[in-house]
Amino acid sequence: MKALLNIIFVLGIFMQVQAQELIITGKVTSASDKSPLTGANILIKGTSKGVTANFDGLYQIKAKSTDILVFAYVGFVTQEIKVGNLNTISVALEEDITSLEEVVVIGYATTKKKEITCSIAAVRSESISSKLSGKVSGIKLDDQEPQSGLLTAGEINDLEKWGEWKENLKKDEYKQIQQNWNFYLENKIQVAINDNNGLPLNNIKVSLFNESNQLVMTARTDFTGEVTLFKDLNQKCEDDYYTLQIQQNKRILGKKITNTYKRIEFTLDEQLQSNDIDVMFTIDATGSMGDEIDYLKSELKNIITRLDKSIDDKRVALTFYRDFGDAYVVKDFDFNSNIDAVKDILSHQGAGGGGDYEEAVEQALKVSMGKSWNTNAKAKLLFLLLDAPPHFTKENVAIIKEQIKLAQEKGIKIIPIVASGADKNVEFLMRFFSVSTNGTYVFITDDSGIGNPHLKPSTNDFKVEKLNDLIVRLIEKYSGVIS
């Protein structure tokens, strides 16, 4: 009996070791000239989990010892290697000239053209030289970035779909997320401020106090002259009375209201309005973003170029983040009105690092909030591109709440853009970010056929748009630009 127990114990340990994930790193190159295969797909066989090689052909992926890694690249022979006890797996792929006209790329997988019917870019080549030129619509080859206008996305504006938002919060899974991060956001009040001529006043500071005269929330009106504040921002709304305080220059107005108020209007003196626009892109640059990072870079360049033509007074900033233990935690570039310089910075960024699911989102927010935002800007927008949540710790909850508070006080709208790999925790935490800062929630969809599967959002309906068109539309909307 004792011998049997020992055997069972050893088998249990063996199975546990087999189930543990390893961090595998390596390089994917061309067998003919040893050049790195930028954007090569590394897939765990039988799953949709995978990453893409960076500019230098390097990759990092988490896999079990029993997993088989599939290395695929358009125009090359696919290789399969069992992980076993290897921590480093580098491969040199052979060119497969005969298959160039038949291969299409779908996320991380490769398949024959005849096996699919969806509208997706196929590699068609009359010669090896044309393949190497990288001039293939929609597909990234060698050092060429893919064209813009490929990624698809949707938007949920919970402030405009308030009934649906409150219904979602009644569900148990979302209540738990709500309690974990200590956001409630169910009891709002709309404040509208116009001047003596009935024109909206932008960037007016509005504060909400409870009946104990404790500050609940401070925010600023946008170009519409309106702002939404929450009586239950971080705790349930229990007071019968609240006080609204409006500050314009050195003038302060106050009004006591009951808990039943849903909207209130103020009239103030005229004041000069700024046309300046600040736009920041804060981007998760970990390995899990590898399936979409090059496409996102193309979209962002297109967006920035279009803003350069439609909005005169604007600045753009970039913040990239990974996680502790990676090559960097946060890499930031402050606001710049030189659009070409911003696009050049963007070109030199890639995905890498990570390893576990959560990333240093809280540190990225902290750095982003600390940049040189224009206090008087007509619109201040922070687009947060990510596919994973922050590490859930008491310290991180406090850091995030403090950064959300700063965004509210500065009038910065946070607009998350959620990529593949996100779960419901990410979705609703990001929707808390957007709702609490008067922003909106954006998510990439499967309609483009690019990247890993994307989460289906909790909403009754949404419109599928090109991601670049959607983002430009939002920037112009919140800037008061008429297209």
mmCIF file of N, CA, C and O in Angstrom, residues 206-274:
data_model
loop_
_atom_site.group_PDB
_atom_site.id
_atom_site.type_symbol
_atom_site.label_atom_id
_atom_site.label_comp_id
_atom_site.label_asym_id
_atom_site.label_seq_id
_atom_site.Cartn_x
_atom_site.Cartn_y
_atom_site.Cartn_z
ATOM 1 N N VAL A 206 -15.917 71.903 -11.913
ATOM 2 C CA VAL A 206 -17.151 71.603 -11.174
ATOM 3 C C VAL A 206 -16.838 70.571 -10.093
ATOM 4 O O VAL A 206 -16.247 69.526 -10.372
ATOM 5 N N SER A 207 -17.237 70.865 -8.852
ATOM 6 C CA SER A 207 -16.984 69.942 -7.739
ATOM 7 C C SER A 207 -18.289 69.532 -7.077
ATOM 8 O O SER A 207 -19.234 70.324 -6.993
ATOM 9 N N LEU A 208 -18.332 68.289 -6.608
ATOM 10 C CA LEU A 208 -19.508 67.744 -5.938
ATOM 11 C C LEU A 208 -19.126 67.352 -4.521
ATOM 12 O O LEU A 208 -18.156 66.608 -4.308
ATOM 13 N N PHE A 209 -19.885 67.855 -3.527
ATOM 14 C CA PHE A 209 -19.643 67.558 -2.112
ATOM 15 C C PHE A 209 -20.862 66.844 -1.536
ATOM 16 O O PHE A 209 -22.001 67.132 -1.930
ATOM 17 N N ASN A 210 -20.648 65.917 -0.598
ATOM 18 C CA ASN A 210 -21.777 65.251 0.056
ATOM 19 C C ASN A 210 -22.286 66.123 1.199
ATOM 20 O O ASN A 210 -21.774 67.223 1.447
ATOM 21 N N GLU A 211 -23.292 65.619 1.912
ATOM 22 C CA GLU A 211 -23.922 66.457 2.946
ATOM 23 C C GLU A 211 -23.018 66.674 4.157
ATOM 24 O O GLU A 211 -23.289 67.553 4.984
ATOM 25 N N SER A 212 -21.921 65.898 4.247
ATOM 26 C CA SER A 212 -20.925 66.125 5.301
ATOM 27 C C SER A 212 -19.836 67.071 4.828
ATOM 28 O O SER A 212 -18.802 67.232 5.491
ATOM 29 N N ASN A 213 -20.055 67.671 3.658
ATOM 30 C CA ASN A 213 -19.130 68.613 3.035
ATOM 31 C C ASN A 213 -17.805 67.960 2.643
ATOM 32 O O ASN A 213 -16.768 68.623 2.568
ATOM 33 N N GLN A 214 -17.831 66.664 2.372
ATOM 34 C CA GLN A 214 -16.651 65.959 1.880
ATOM 35 C C GLN A 214 -16.682 65.931 0.352
ATOM 36 O O GLN A 214 -17.732 65.692 -0.245
ATOM 37 N N LEU A 215 -15.523 66.175 -0.256
ATOM 38 C CA LEU A 215 -15.442 66.188 -1.709
ATOM 39 C C LEU A 215 -15.663 64.784 -2.266
ATOM 40 O O LEU A 215 -14.991 63.835 -1.885
ATOM 41 N N VAL A 216 -16.605 64.657 -3.190
ATOM 42 C CA VAL A 216 -16.888 63.385 -3.850
ATOM 43 C C VAL A 216 -16.147 63.293 -5.175
ATOM 44 O O VAL A 216 -15.517 62.278 -5.485
ATOM 45 N N MET A 217 -16.190 64.380 -5.959
ATOM 46 C CA MET A 217 -15.585 64.349 -7.284
ATOM 47 C C MET A 217 -15.424 65.752 -7.833
ATOM 48 O O MET A 217 -16.266 66.623 -7.591
ATOM 49 N N THR A 218 -14.336 65.981 -8.554
ATOM 50 C CA THR A 218 -14.113 67.226 -9.287
ATOM 51 C C THR A 218 -13.842 66.882 -10.742
ATOM 52 O O THR A 218 -13.090 65.954 -11.040
ATOM 53 N N ALA A 219 -14.461 67.619 -11.654
ATOM 54 C CA ALA A 219 -14.254 67.380 -13.087
ATOM 55 C C ALA A 219 -14.389 68.710 -13.821
ATOM 56 O O ALA A 219 -14.607 69.755 -13.206
ATOM 57 N N ARG A 220 -14.256 68.664 -15.150
ATOM 58 C CA ARG A 220 -14.333 69.879 -15.951
ATOM 59 C C ARG A 220 -15.274 69.687 -17.139
ATOM 60 O O ARG A 220 -15.350 68.588 -17.699
ATOM 61 N N THR A 221 -15.954 70.747 -17.513
ATOM 62 C CA THR A 221 -16.848 70.671 -18.672
ATOM 63 C C THR A 221 -16.022 70.505 -19.945
ATOM 64 O O THR A 221 -14.878 70.939 -20.023
ATOM 65 N N ASP A 222 -16.628 69.876 -20.955
ATOM 66 C CA ASP A 222 -15.945 69.742 -22.248
ATOM 67 C C ASP A 222 -16.486 70.786 -23.216
ATOM 68 O O ASP A 222 -17.142 71.747 -22.801
ATOM 69 N N PHE A 223 -16.240 70.611 -24.510
ATOM 70 C CA PHE A 223 -16.607 71.640 -25.486
ATOM 71 C C PHE A 223 -18.123 71.870 -25.547
ATOM 72 O O PHE A 223 -18.577 72.913 -26.023
ATOM 73 N N THR A 224 -18.924 70.895 -25.073
ATOM 74 C CA THR A 224 -20.380 71.055 -25.054
ATOM 75 C C THR A 224 -20.842 71.883 -23.870
ATOM 76 O O THR A 224 -22.031 72.196 -23.768
ATOM 77 N N GLY A 225 -19.922 72.215 -22.962
ATOM 78 C CA GLY A 225 -20.285 72.933 -21.749
ATOM 79 C C GLY A 225 -20.886 72.023 -20.694
ATOM 80 O O GLY A 225 -21.431 72.502 -19.699
ATOM 81 N N GLU A 226 -20.771 70.701 -20.882
ATOM 82 C CA GLU A 226 -21.389 69.751 -19.955
ATOM 83 C C GLU A 226 -20.363 68.795 -19.362
ATOM 84 O O GLU A 226 -19.293 68.566 -19.937
ATOM 85 N N VAL A 227 -20.719 68.241 -18.222
ATOM 86 C CA VAL A 227 -19.898 67.238 -17.559
ATOM 87 C C VAL A 227 -20.812 66.366 -16.701
ATOM 88 O O VAL A 227 -21.824 66.842 -16.177
ATOM 89 N N THR A 228 -20.462 65.091 -16.598
ATOM 90 C CA THR A 228 -21.219 64.161 -15.752
ATOM 91 C C THR A 228 -20.403 63.859 -14.506
ATOM 92 O O THR A 228 -19.228 63.472 -14.601
ATOM 93 N N LEU A 229 -21.027 64.051 -13.343
ATOM 94 C CA LEU A 229 -20.397 63.706 -12.073
ATOM 95 C C LEU A 229 -21.168 62.559 -11.427
ATOM 96 O O LEU A 229 -22.347 62.344 -11.743
ATOM 97 N N PHE A 230 -20.494 61.854 -10.502
ATOM 98 C CA PHE A 230 -21.098 60.665 -9.896
ATOM 99 C C PHE A 230 -21.150 60.797 -8.378
ATOM 100 O O PHE A 230 -20.124 61.008 -7.722
ATOM 101 N N LYS A 231 -22.365 60.682 -7.862
ATOM 102 C CA LYS A 231 -22.547 60.767 -6.413
ATOM 103 C C LYS A 231 -22.003 59.524 -5.725
ATOM 104 O O LYS A 231 -21.706 59.545 -4.530
ATOM 105 N N ASP A 232 -21.890 58.425 -6.487
ATOM 106 C CA ASP A 232 -21.410 57.160 -5.931
ATOM 107 C C ASP A 232 -20.131 56.717 -6.637
ATOM 108 O O ASP A 232 -19.979 55.555 -6.998
ATOM 109 N N LEU A 233 -19.207 57.650 -6.826
ATOM 110 C CA LEU A 233 -17.978 57.340 -7.546
ATOM 111 C C LEU A 233 -17.238 56.159 -6.918
ATOM 112 O O LEU A 233 -16.900 55.189 -7.596
ATOM 113 N N ASN A 234 -16.969 56.221 -5.624
ATOM 114 C CA ASN A 234 -16.210 55.169 -4.940
ATOM 115 C C ASN A 234 -16.955 54.495 -3.803
ATOM 116 O O ASN A 234 -16.412 53.606 -3.147
ATOM 117 N N GLN A 235 -18.161 54.915 -3.564
ATOM 118 C CA GLN A 235 -18.970 54.252 -2.539
ATOM 119 C C GLN A 235 -20.442 54.487 -2.842
ATOM 120 O O GLN A 235 -20.789 55.376 -3.605
ATOM 121 N N LYS A 236 -21.284 53.650 -2.285
ATOM 122 C CA LYS A 236 -22.715 53.741 -2.546
ATOM 123 C C LYS A 236 -23.260 55.103 -2.131
ATOM 124 O O LYS A 236 -22.823 55.699 -1.152
ATOM 125 N N CYS A 237 -24.207 55.585 -2.914
ATOM 126 C CA CYS A 237 -24.811 56.892 -2.664
ATOM 127 C C CYS A 237 -25.861 56.759 -1.554
ATOM 128 O O CYS A 237 -26.881 56.095 -1.737
ATOM 129 N N GLU A 238 -25.602 57.417 -0.410
ATOM 130 C CA GLU A 238 -26.520 57.285 0.732
ATOM 131 C C GLU A 238 -27.003 58.636 1.265
ATOM 132 O O GLU A 238 -27.893 58.693 2.092
ATOM 133 N N ASP A 239 -26.405 59.733 0.812
ATOM 134 C CA ASP A 239 -26.758 61.051 1.338
ATOM 135 C C ASP A 239 -28.036 61.586 0.687
ATOM 136 O O ASP A 239 -28.363 61.246 -0.452
ATOM 137 N N ASP A 240 -28.740 62.416 1.423
ATOM 138 C CA ASP A 240 -29.967 63.033 0.906
ATOM 139 C C ASP A 240 -29.684 64.336 0.175
ATOM 140 O O ASP A 240 -30.457 64.734 -0.704
ATOM 141 N N TYR A 241 -28.577 65.000 0.541
ATOM 142 C CA TYR A 241 -28.258 66.293 -0.057
ATOM 143 C C TYR A 241 -26.812 66.333 -0.537
ATOM 144 O O TYR A 241 -25.938 65.675 0.035
ATOM 145 N N TYR A 242 -26.600 67.129 -1.576
ATOM 146 C CA TYR A 242 -25.258 67.341 -2.118
ATOM 147 C C TYR A 242 -25.108 68.817 -2.447
ATOM 148 O O TYR A 242 -26.106 69.537 -2.590
ATOM 149 N N THR A 243 -23.866 69.259 -2.588
ATOM 150 C CA THR A 243 -23.591 70.632 -2.978
ATOM 151 C C THR A 243 -22.725 70.634 -4.235
ATOM 152 O O THR A 243 -21.698 69.951 -4.284
ATOM 153 N N LEU A 244 -23.147 71.391 -5.228
ATOM 154 C CA LEU A 244 -22.355 71.590 -6.439
ATOM 155 C C LEU A 244 -21.641 72.921 -6.336
ATOM 156 O O LEU A 244 -22.236 73.938 -5.963
ATOM 157 N N GLN A 245 -20.345 72.931 -6.646
ATOM 158 C CA GLN A 245 -19.560 74.153 -6.596
ATOM 159 C C GLN A 245 -18.935 74.393 -7.971
ATOM 160 O O GLN A 245 -18.282 73.514 -8.528
ATOM 161 N N ILE A 246 -19.151 75.567 -8.524
ATOM 162 C CA ILE A 246 -18.649 75.935 -9.843
ATOM 163 C C ILE A 246 -17.590 77.021 -9.693
ATOM 164 O O ILE A 246 -17.817 78.004 -8.988
ATOM 165 N N GLN A 247 -16.442 76.841 -10.334
ATOM 166 C CA GLN A 247 -15.372 77.824 -10.232
ATOM 167 C C GLN A 247 -15.011 78.351 -11.610
ATOM 168 O O GLN A 247 -14.649 77.609 -12.513
ATOM 169 N N GLN A 248 -15.113 79.676 -11.771
ATOM 170 C CA GLN A 248 -14.708 80.352 -13.002
ATOM 171 C C GLN A 248 -13.804 81.508 -12.625
ATOM 172 O O GLN A 248 -14.242 82.472 -12.012
ATOM 173 N N ASN A 249 -12.522 81.347 -12.993
ATOM 174 C CA ASN A 249 -11.514 82.313 -12.568
ATOM 175 C C ASN A 249 -11.546 82.416 -11.040
ATOM 176 O O ASN A 249 -11.372 81.440 -10.359
ATOM 177 N N LYS A 250 -11.815 83.582 -10.491
ATOM 178 C CA LYS A 250 -11.852 83.716 -9.038
ATOM 179 C C LYS A 250 -13.284 83.692 -8.489
ATOM 180 O O LYS A 250 -13.497 83.841 -7.292
ATOM 181 N N ARG A 251 -14.225 83.475 -9.373
ATOM 182 C CA ARG A 251 -15.634 83.459 -8.958
ATOM 183 C C ARG A 251 -16.065 82.037 -8.628
ATOM 184 O O ARG A 251 -15.796 81.104 -9.388
ATOM 185 N N ILE A 252 -16.731 81.862 -7.495
ATOM 186 C CA ILE A 252 -17.194 80.540 -7.076
ATOM 187 C C ILE A 252 -18.701 80.603 -6.807
ATOM 188 O O ILE A 252 -19.175 81.460 -6.050
ATOM 189 N N LEU A 253 -19.440 79.706 -7.449
ATOM 190 C CA LEU A 253 -20.882 79.594 -7.217
ATOM 191 C C LEU A 253 -21.186 78.250 -6.583
ATOM 192 O O LEU A 253 -20.548 77.244 -6.883
ATOM 193 N N GLY A 254 -22.171 78.212 -5.710
ATOM 194 C CA GLY A 254 -22.564 76.954 -5.071
ATOM 195 C C GLY A 254 -24.062 76.775 -5.094
ATOM 196 O O GLY A 254 -24.820 77.750 -5.063
ATOM 197 N N LYS A 255 -24.486 75.522 -5.167
ATOM 198 C CA LYS A 255 -25.916 75.240 -5.142
ATOM 199 C C LYS A 255 -26.148 73.910 -4.437
ATOM 200 O O LYS A 255 -25.523 72.899 -4.764
ATOM 201 N N LYS A 256 -27.044 73.924 -3.466
ATOM 202 C CA LYS A 256 -27.388 72.702 -2.734
ATOM 203 C C LYS A 256 -28.521 71.987 -3.456
ATOM 204 O O LYS A 256 -29.505 72.615 -3.875
ATOM 205 N N ILE A 257 -28.375 70.690 -3.643
ATOM 206 C CA ILE A 257 -29.384 69.905 -4.372
ATOM 207 C C ILE A 257 -29.732 68.654 -3.597
ATOM 208 O O ILE A 257 -28.951 68.172 -2.764
ATOM 209 N N THR A 258 -30.893 68.109 -3.886
ATOM 210 C CA THR A 258 -31.281 66.829 -3.279
ATOM 211 C C THR A 258 -30.732 65.688 -4.128
ATOM 212 O O THR A 258 -30.281 65.874 -5.246
ATOM 213 N N ASN A 259 -30.796 64.494 -3.585
ATOM 214 C CA ASN A 259 -30.279 63.313 -4.275
ATOM 215 C C ASN A 259 -31.091 62.967 -5.520
ATOM 216 O O ASN A 259 -30.662 62.157 -6.345
ATOM 217 N N THR A 260 -32.260 63.587 -5.681
ATOM 218 C CA THR A 260 -33.125 63.267 -6.823
ATOM 219 C C THR A 260 -32.732 64.019 -8.092
ATOM 220 O O THR A 260 -33.201 63.682 -9.169
ATOM 221 N N TYR A 261 -31.860 65.034 -7.977
ATOM 222 C CA TYR A 261 -31.466 65.821 -9.148
ATOM 223 C C TYR A 261 -30.709 64.955 -10.151
ATOM 224 O O TYR A 261 -29.786 64.224 -9.788
ATOM 225 N N LYS A 262 -31.069 65.050 -11.415
ATOM 226 C CA LYS A 262 -30.377 64.337 -12.488
ATOM 227 C C LYS A 262 -29.620 65.291 -13.416
ATOM 228 O O LYS A 262 -28.673 64.892 -14.079
ATOM 229 N N ARG A 263 -30.060 66.548 -13.441
ATOM 230 C CA ARG A 263 -29.432 67.543 -14.324
ATOM 231 C C ARG A 263 -29.623 68.934 -13.739
ATOM 232 O O ARG A 263 -30.674 69.224 -13.156
ATOM 233 N N ILE A 264 -28.622 69.774 -13.895
ATOM 234 C CA ILE A 264 -28.713 71.136 -13.405
ATOM 235 C C ILE A 264 -27.920 72.051 -14.336
ATOM 236 O O ILE A 264 -26.899 71.644 -14.891
ATOM 237 N N GLU A 265 -28.400 73.281 -14.547
ATOM 238 C CA GLU A 265 -27.762 74.209 -15.474
ATOM 239 C C GLU A 265 -27.313 75.472 -14.751
ATOM 240 O O GLU A 265 -27.954 75.921 -13.802
ATOM 241 N N PHE A 266 -26.201 76.042 -15.227
ATOM 242 C CA PHE A 266 -25.657 77.276 -14.680
ATOM 243 C C PHE A 266 -25.373 78.239 -15.828
ATOM 244 O O PHE A 266 -25.067 77.827 -16.948
ATOM 245 N N THR A 267 -25.451 79.542 -15.527
ATOM 246 C CA THR A 267 -25.081 80.577 -16.485
ATOM 247 C C THR A 267 -23.966 81.410 -15.880
ATOM 248 O O THR A 267 -24.103 81.930 -14.767
ATOM 249 N N LEU A 268 -22.845 81.533 -16.607
ATOM 250 C CA LEU A 268 -21.691 82.288 -16.129
ATOM 251 C C LEU A 268 -21.325 83.374 -17.136
ATOM 252 O O LEU A 268 -21.898 83.455 -18.223
ATOM 253 N N ASP A 269 -20.355 84.192 -16.764
ATOM 254 C CA ASP A 269 -19.878 85.245 -17.664
ATOM 255 C C ASP A 269 -19.146 84.627 -18.855
ATOM 256 O O ASP A 269 -18.639 83.504 -18.790
ATOM 257 N N GLU A 270 -19.061 85.381 -19.920
ATOM 258 C CA GLU A 270 -18.304 84.931 -21.097
ATOM 259 C C GLU A 270 -16.830 84.786 -20.737
ATOM 260 O O GLU A 270 -16.323 85.479 -19.851
ATOM 261 N N GLN A 271 -16.141 83.901 -21.447
ATOM 262 C CA GLN A 271 -14.700 83.792 -21.268
ATOM 263 C C GLN A 271 -14.063 83.284 -22.569
ATOM 264 O O GLN A 271 -14.727 82.681 -23.410
ATOM 265 N N LEU A 272 -12.784 83.576 -22.732
ATOM 266 C CA LEU A 272 -12.073 83.127 -23.919
ATOM 267 C C LEU A 272 -11.962 81.604 -23.916
ATOM 268 O O LEU A 272 -11.737 80.998 -22.868
ATOM 269 N N GLN A 273 -12.123 80.988 -25.098
ATOM 270 C CA GLN A 273 -12.086 79.538 -25.213
ATOM 271 C C GLN A 273 -10.871 79.121 -26.054
ATOM 272 O O GLN A 273 -10.637 79.676 -27.136
ATOM 273 N N SER A 274 -10.133 78.146 -25.587
ATOM 274 C CA SER A 274 -8.965 77.648 -26.308
ATOM 275 C C SER A 274 -9.388 76.648 -27.374
ATOM 276 O O SER A 274 -10.369 75.931 -27.225
#
